XYZ file of C-alpha atoms in Angstrom:
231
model
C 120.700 141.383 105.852
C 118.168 139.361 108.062
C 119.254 135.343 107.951
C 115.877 133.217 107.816
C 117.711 130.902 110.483
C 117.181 133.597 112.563
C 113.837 134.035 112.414
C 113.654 130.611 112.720
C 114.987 130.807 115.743
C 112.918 133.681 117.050
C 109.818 132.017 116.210
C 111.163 128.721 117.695
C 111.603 130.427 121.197
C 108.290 132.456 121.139
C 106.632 129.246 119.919
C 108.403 127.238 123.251
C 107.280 130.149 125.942
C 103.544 129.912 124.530
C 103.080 126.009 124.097
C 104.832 126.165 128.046
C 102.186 128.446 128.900
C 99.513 126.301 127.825
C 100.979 123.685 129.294
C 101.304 125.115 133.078
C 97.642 126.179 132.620
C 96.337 123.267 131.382
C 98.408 121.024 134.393
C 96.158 123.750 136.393
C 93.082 123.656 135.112
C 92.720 119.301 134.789
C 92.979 119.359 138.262
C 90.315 122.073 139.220
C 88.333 120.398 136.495
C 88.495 116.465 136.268
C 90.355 116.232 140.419
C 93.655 114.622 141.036
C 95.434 112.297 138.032
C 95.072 109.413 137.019
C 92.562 109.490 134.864
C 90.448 107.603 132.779
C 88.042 106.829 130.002
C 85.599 103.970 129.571
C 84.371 103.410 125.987
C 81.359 101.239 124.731
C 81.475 99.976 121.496
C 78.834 98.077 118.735
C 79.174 97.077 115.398
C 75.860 97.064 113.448
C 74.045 97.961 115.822
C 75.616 95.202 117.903
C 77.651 95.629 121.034
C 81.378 93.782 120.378
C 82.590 90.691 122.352
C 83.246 92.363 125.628
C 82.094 95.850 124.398
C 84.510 98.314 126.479
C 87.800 98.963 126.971
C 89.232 101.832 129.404
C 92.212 104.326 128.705
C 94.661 105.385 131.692
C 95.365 108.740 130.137
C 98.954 110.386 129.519
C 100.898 111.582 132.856
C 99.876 115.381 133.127
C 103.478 115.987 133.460
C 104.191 115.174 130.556
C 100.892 115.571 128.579
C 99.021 118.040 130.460
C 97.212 119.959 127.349
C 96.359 116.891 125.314
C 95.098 115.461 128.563
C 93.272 118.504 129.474
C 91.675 118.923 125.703
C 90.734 115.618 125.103
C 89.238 114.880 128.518
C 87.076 118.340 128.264
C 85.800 116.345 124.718
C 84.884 113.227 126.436
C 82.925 115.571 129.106
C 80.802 117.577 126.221
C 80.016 114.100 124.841
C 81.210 114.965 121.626
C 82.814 111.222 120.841
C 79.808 109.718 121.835
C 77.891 107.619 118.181
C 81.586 108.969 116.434
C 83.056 106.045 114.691
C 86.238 103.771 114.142
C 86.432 102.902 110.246
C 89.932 101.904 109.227
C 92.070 99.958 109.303
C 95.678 101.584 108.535
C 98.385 99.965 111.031
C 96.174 102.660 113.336
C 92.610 102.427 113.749
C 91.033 105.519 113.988
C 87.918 107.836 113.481
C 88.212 110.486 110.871
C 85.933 113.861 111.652
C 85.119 113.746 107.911
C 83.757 109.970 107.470
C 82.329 109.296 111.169
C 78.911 107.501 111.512
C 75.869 110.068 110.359
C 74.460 110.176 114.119
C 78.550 112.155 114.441
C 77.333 115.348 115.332
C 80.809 116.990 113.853
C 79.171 120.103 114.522
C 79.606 119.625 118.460
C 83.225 120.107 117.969
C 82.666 123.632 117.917
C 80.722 124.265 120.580
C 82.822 122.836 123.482
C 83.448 125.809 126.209
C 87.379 126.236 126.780
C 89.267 124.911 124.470
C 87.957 125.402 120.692
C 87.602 122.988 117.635
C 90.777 121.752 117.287
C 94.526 122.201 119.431
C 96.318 125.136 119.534
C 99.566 123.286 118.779
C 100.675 119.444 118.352
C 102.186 118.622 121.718
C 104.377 116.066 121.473
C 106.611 114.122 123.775
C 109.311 111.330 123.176
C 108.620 110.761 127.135
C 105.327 109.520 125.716
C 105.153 107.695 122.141
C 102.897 106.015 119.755
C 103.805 102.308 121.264
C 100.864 99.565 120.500
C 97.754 99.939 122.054
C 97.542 103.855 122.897
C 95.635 106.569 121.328
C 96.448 109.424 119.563
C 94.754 112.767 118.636
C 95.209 113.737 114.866
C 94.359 115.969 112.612
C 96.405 119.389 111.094
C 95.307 121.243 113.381
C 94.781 117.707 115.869
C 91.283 117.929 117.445
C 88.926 115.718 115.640
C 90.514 112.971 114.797
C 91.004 109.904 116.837
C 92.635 106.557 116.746
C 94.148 103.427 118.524
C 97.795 102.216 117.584
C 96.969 98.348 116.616
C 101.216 98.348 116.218
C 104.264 99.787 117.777
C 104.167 103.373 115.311
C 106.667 105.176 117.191
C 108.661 106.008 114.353
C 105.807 106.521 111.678
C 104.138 108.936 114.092
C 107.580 110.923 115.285
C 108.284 113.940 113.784
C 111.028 112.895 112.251
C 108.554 110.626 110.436
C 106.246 113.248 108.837
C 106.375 114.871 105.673
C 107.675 117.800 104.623
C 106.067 121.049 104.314
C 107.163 124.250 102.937
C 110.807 123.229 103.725
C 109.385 121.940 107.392
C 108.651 118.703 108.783
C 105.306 118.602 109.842
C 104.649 117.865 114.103
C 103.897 114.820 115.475
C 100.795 113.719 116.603
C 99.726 113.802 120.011
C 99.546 110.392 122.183
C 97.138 110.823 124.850
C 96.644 107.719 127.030
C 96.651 103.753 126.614
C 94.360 101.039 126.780
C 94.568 99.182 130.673
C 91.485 97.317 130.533
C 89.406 95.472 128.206
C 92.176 94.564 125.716
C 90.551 91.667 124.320
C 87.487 93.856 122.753
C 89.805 96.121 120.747
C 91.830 92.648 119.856
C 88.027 91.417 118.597
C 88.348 95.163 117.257
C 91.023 94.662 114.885
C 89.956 91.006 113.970
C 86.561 92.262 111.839
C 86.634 91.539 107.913
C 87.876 94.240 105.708
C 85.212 92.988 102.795
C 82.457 94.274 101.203
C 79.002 92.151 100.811
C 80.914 91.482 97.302
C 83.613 89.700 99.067
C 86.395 92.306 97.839
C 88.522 94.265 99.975
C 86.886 98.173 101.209
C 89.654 100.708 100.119
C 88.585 104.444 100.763
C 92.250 105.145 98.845
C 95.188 102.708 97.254
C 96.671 102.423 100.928
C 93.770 102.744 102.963
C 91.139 99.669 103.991
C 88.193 100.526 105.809
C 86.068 98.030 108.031
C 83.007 96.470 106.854
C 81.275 97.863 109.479
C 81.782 100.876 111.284
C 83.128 100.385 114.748
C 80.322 102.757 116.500
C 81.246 104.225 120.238
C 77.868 104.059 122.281
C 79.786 106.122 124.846
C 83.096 107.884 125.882
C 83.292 108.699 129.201
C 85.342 109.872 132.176
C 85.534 106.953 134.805
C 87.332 106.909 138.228
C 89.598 104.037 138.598
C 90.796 101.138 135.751
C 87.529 98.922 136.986
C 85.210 102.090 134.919
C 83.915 102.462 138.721
């Protein structure tokens, strides 16, 4: 008689050789792509059709030792421009875009079309070596891939595995955590400080838990920059 814990197990170690794979290749392939790490990413930001107090902030992405396929995926995004008029729209702890509500001039289709790496990650990599502290970003999404967001609070233990619900008898992954913000701190703090109301003056719930922003948080540009100064 076959004992599911042992199939468990199978799949388990398969799962760990392939996502180890991906991960050597990936290490690989960021540095033939993007050069030598660090990295980073400069985004512009409006509001309205208004650029916000400051209007960038740049990400020092994850150490590719530790993060080398998020790294890889996400920076092969910024490349392909897909980001770029995608939007920030609640306000949930997290701020982050959502594929299916982004700002209409979101192409969501460009997702699709990227060379290399598909729509969405071929697994949820996930390291305690590199967590969900305030002010870093994350990739989500079931598959991840087209979903982004900021951490606006310390949501290492919301955003663990051990803090996601259960699925068929198994915990769902964790999300991946892909870089933090290093510079321009004070325009995602102006970020975080925009009113939650409508023109009514009540509060803009897209569910009982979830507020969203008056206005879209619009990103005029994500892009790859070569040292913390967007230089």
């Amino acid at each position: 008689e076959v004992n599911p814990a042992d199939n468990v197990k199978i799949w388990d170690d398969k799962h760990l050789v392939l996502t180890s794979e991906i991960q050597r290749l990936s290490k690989t392939l960021l540095q033939l792509k993007f050069g030598s790490p660090p990295y980073f990413v400069e985004f512009e930001l409006e509001v309205d059709s208004e650029t916000v107090k400051g209007g960038k902030f740049t990400i020092e992405m994850a150490p590719i030792d530790i993060m080398p396929y998020s790294t890889y995926f996400f920076l092969t995004q910024v490349a392909a421009g897909v980001w770029n008029s995608c939007s920030f729209f609640i306000n949930l702890g997290v701020v982050y875009y959502d594929e299916a509500r982004g700002s209409d001039r979101c192409n969501k289709e460009e997702f699709s079309r990227i060379d290399g790496i598909g729509e969405t990650m071929a697994f949820q990599e996930y390291s305690d070596k590199y967590m969900h502290l305030t002010d870093t970003l994350g990739i989500n999404g079931r598959p991840a891939g087209k979903g982004l967001y900021v951490n606006a609070q310390n949501n290492t233990r919301t955003l663990h595995p051990k803090g996601q619900r259960v699925v068929g008898g198994l915990p769902l992954e964790g999300d991946p955590c892909i870089g933090k913000i290093v510079r321009g701190l004070d325009s995602f703090q102006a970020i975080k400080r925009l009113e939650h109301l409508n023109d009514e003056g009540e509060m803009q719930l897209l569910s009982p838990d979830i507020t969203a922003f008056q206005k879209a948080v619009t990103i005029i540009s994500a892009k790859i920059v070569k040292d913390i100064d967007g230089q």
